[in-house]
XYZ file of C-alpha atoms in Angstrom:
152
model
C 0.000 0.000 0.000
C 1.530 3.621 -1.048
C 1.366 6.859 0.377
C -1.978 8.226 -0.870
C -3.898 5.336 -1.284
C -7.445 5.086 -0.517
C -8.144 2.798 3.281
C -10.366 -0.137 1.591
C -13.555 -0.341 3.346
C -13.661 -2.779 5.874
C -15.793 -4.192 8.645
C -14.324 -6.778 11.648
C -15.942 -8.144 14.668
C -13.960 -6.502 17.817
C -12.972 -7.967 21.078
C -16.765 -6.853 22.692
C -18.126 -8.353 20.001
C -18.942 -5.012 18.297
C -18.875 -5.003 14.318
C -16.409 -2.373 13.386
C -17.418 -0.712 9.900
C -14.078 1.726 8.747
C -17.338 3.812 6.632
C -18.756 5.255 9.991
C -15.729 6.883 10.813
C -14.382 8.304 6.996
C -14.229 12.024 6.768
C -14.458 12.146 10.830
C -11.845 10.510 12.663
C -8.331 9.928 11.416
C -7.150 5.974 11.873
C -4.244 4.494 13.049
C -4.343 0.401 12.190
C -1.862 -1.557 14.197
C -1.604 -4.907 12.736
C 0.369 -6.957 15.490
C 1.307 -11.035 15.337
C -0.185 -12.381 18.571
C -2.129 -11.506 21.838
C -0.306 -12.388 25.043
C 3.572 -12.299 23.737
C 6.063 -9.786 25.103
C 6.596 -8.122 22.188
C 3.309 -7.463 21.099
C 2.089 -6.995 24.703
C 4.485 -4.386 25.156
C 3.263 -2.918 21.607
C -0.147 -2.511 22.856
C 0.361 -1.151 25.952
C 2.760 1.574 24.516
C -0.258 2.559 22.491
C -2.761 2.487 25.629
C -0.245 4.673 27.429
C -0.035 7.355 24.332
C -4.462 6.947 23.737
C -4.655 10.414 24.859
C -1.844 11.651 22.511
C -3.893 10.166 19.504
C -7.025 11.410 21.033
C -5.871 15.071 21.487
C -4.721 14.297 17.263
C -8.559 13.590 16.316
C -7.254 9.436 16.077
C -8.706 6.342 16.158
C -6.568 3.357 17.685
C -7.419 -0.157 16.244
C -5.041 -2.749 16.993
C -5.775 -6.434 14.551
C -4.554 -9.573 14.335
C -5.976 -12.598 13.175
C -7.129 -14.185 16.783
C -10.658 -14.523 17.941
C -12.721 -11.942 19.365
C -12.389 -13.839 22.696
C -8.832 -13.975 22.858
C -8.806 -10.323 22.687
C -11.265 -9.657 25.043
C -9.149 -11.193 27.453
C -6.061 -9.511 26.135
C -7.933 -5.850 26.338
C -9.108 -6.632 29.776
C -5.843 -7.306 31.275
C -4.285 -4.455 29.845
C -6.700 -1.497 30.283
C -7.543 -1.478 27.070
C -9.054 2.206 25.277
C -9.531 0.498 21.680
C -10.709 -2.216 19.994
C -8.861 -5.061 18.900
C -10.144 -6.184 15.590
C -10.247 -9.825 14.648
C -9.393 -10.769 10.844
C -9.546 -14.455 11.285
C -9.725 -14.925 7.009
C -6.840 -13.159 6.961
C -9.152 -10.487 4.312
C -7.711 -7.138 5.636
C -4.350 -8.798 5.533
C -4.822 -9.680 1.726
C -6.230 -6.178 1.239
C -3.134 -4.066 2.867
C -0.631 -6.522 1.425
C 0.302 -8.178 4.511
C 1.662 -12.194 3.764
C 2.320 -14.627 7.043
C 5.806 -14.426 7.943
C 7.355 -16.889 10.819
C 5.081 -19.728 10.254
C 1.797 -18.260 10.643
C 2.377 -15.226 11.989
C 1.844 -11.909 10.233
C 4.403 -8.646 10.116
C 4.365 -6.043 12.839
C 3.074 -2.814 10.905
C 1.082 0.240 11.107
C -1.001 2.462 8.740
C -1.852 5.818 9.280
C -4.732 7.659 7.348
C -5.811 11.088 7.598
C -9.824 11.960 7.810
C -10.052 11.774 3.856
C -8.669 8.027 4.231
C -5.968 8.450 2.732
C -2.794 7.164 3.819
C 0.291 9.699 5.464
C 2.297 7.266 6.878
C 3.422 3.307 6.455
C 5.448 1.913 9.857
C 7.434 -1.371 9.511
C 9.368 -2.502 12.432
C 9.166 -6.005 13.768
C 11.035 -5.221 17.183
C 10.457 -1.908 18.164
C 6.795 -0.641 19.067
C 8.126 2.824 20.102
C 9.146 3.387 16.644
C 5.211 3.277 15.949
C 4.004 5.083 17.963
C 6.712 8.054 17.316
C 6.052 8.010 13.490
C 2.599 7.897 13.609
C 2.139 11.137 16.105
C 4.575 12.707 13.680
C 2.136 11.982 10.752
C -0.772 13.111 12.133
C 1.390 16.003 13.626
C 2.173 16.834 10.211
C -1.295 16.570 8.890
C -2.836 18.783 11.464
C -0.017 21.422 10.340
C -1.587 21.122 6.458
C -5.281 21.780 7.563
């Protein structure tokens, strides 16, 4: 996916098992997807909570957090609810988003570690691939949506 393209419309069940539809929030809310391997590892714990400690940052940018992975709905309710938790954790159990952003399994069947940032248009201001270092999310995508406040 390149800078500038169009989010695909997408809807996901979430870990209250909410249906998430991407349409409701186009044009209102800018959206920062987190795709992440696997609930309950230290890595990916540690990328999640770095994102539920910086919520308010995001919030205070007119964001939307959504963290997805291809587990259940019930494994990530009990991954929100030990962790506190401010946003949904999407389930993409087909692996459709995946397909959709360009995302292939890496280490057996685990997908990559990356992050999409789109403005309220949808479009997309900033691409984040780093398998071993949350912060460097979380830093790049305030910066975009930093930077896209600055335009407008």
């Amino acid at each position: 996916m390149k800078i500038g393209t169009h989010i695909p419309s997408f809807s996901l069940e979430d870990n209250k098992r909410n249906w998430f539809n991407s349409d409701e929030f186009l044009y209102k809310k800018n959206m920062v997807l987190f795709f992440y391997p696997k609930d309950f590892t230290p890595v990916c714990t540690k990328e999640v909570c770095v994102f539920r400690d910086f919520h308010e940052k995001f919030a205070d940018l007119d964001a939307l957090i959504l963290g997805i992975n291809n587990q259940s709905p019930k494994t990530h309710e009990k991954f929100a609810e030990k962790h506190r938790l401010k946003f949904p954790l999407l389930s993409d159990k087909k692996g459709l988003l995946y397909k959709r952003f360009g995302l292939k399994k890496r280490w057996l069947f685990f997908y990559p570690r990356e992050t999409f940032v789109f403005n309220k248009k949808g479009r997309l201001i900033a691409h984040i691939r780093d398998a071993k270092n949350p912060q460097v999310h979380i830093d790049q995508a305030l910066e975009a949506l930093r930077n896209e406040q600055k335009k407008n």
